[in-house]
PDB file of C-alpha atoms in Angstrom:
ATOM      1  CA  UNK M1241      -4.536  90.563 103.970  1.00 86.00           C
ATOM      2  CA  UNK M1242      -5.547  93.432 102.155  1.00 92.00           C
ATOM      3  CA  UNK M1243      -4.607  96.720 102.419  1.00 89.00           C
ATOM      4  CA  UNK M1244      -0.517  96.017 102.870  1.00 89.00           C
ATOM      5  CA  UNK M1245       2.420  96.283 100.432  1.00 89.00           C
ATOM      6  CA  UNK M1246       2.679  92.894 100.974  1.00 91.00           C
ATOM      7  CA  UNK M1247      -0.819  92.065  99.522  1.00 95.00           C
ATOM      8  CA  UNK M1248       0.177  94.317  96.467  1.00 94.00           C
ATOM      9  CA  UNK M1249       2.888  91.921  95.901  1.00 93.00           C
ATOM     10  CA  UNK M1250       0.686  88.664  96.711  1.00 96.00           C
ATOM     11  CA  UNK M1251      -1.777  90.125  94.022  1.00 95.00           C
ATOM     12  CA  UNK M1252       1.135  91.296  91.076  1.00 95.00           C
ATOM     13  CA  UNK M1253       2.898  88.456  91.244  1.00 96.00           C
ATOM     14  CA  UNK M1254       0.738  85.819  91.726  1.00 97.00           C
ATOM     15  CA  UNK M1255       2.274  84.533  95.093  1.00 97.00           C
ATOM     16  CA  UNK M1256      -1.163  83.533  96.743  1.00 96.00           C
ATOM     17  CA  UNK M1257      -4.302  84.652  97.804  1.00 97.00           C
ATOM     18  CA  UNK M1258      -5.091  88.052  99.349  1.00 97.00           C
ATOM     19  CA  UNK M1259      -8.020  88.204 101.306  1.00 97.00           C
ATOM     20  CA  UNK M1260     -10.171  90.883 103.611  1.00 96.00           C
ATOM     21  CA  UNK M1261      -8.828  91.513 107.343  1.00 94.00           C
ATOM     22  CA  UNK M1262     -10.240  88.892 109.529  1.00 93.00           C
ATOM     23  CA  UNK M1263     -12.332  87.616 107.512  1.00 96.00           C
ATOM     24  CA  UNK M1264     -12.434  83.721 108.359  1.00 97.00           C
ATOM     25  CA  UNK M1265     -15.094  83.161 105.163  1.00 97.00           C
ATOM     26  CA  UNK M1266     -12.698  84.668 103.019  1.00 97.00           C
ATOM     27  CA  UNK M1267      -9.523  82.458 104.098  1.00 97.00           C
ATOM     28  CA  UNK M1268     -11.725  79.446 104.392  1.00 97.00           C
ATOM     29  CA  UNK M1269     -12.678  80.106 100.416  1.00 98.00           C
ATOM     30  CA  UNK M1270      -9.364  80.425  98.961  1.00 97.00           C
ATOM     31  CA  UNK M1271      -7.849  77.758 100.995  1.00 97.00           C
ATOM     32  CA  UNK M1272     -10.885  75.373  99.292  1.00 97.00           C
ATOM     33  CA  UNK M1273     -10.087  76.436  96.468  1.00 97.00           C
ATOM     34  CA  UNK M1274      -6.430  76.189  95.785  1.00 96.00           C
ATOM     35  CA  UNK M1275      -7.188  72.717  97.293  1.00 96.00           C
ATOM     36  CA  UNK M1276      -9.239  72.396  94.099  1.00 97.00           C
ATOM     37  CA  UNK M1277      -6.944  74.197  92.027  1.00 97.00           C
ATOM     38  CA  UNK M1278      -3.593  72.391  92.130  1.00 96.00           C
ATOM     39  CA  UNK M1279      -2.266  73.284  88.934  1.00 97.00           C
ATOM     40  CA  UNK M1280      -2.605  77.543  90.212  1.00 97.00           C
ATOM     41  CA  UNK M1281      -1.697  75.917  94.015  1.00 97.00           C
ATOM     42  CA  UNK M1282       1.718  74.519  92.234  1.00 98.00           C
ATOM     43  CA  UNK M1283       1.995  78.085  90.158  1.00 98.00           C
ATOM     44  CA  UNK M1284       2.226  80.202  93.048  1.00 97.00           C
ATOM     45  CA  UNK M1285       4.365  78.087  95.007  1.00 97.00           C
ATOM     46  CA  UNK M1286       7.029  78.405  91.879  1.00 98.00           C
ATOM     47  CA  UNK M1287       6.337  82.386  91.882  1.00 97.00           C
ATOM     48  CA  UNK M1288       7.420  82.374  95.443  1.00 97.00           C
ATOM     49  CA  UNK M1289      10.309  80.319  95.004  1.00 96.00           C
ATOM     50  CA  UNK M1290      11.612  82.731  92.358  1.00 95.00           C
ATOM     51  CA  UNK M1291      11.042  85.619  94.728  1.00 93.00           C
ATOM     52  CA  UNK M1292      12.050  84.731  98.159  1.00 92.00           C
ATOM     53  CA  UNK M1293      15.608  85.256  97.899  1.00 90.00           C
ATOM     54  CA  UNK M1294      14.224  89.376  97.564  1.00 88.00           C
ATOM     55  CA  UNK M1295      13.398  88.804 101.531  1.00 86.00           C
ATOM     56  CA  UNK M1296      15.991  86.938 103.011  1.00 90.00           C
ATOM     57  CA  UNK M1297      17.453  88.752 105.559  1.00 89.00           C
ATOM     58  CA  UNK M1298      20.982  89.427 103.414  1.00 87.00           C
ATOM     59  CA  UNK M1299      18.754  90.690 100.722  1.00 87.00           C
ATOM     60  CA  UNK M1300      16.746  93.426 102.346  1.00 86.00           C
ATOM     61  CA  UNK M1301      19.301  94.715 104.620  1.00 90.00           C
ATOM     62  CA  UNK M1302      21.644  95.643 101.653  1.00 90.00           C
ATOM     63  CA  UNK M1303      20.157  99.015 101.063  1.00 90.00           C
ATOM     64  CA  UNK M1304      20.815  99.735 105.205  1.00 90.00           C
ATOM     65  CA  UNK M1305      24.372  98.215 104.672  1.00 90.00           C
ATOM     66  CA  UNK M1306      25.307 100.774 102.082  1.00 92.00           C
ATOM     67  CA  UNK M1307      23.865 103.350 104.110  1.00 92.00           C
ATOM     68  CA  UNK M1308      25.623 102.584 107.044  1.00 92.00           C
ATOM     69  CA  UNK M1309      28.918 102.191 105.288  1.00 90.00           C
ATOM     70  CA  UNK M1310      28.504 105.652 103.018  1.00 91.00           C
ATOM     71  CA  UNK M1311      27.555 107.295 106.291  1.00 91.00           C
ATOM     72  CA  UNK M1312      31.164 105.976 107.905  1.00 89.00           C
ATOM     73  CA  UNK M1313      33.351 107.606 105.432  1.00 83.00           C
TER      74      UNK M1313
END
């Protein structure tokens, strides 16, 4: 949804669609079209394969790992 850093990435790199809080219409719409759009549909789903490895758990927990580890010495 809008409004998130999460939408900000949705919207830079192409990963789907972002749409107003609670706003059924919205959803509704870009769910009708992607299922008119395959070739964008097929697109995003290869942007998000590239960056979901970024949000794994053993990605994002890195920076916290160092942290931890710096803070132990």
């Amino acid at each position: 949804t809008q409004g998130d850093s999460f939408a900000d990435l949705v919207e830079r790199y192409q990963l789907g669609v972002v749409v107003p809080y609670q706003n059924e219409q919205a959803i509704a719409h870009s769910i009708l079209h992607l299922i008119n759009q395959p070739m964008q549909l097929q697109q995003m789903k290869q942007n998000v394969a590239r960056m979901r490895e970024q949000f794994y758990w053993k990605s994002v927990t890195v920076p916290l790992n160092q942290m931890i580890h710096q803070l132990s010495e």
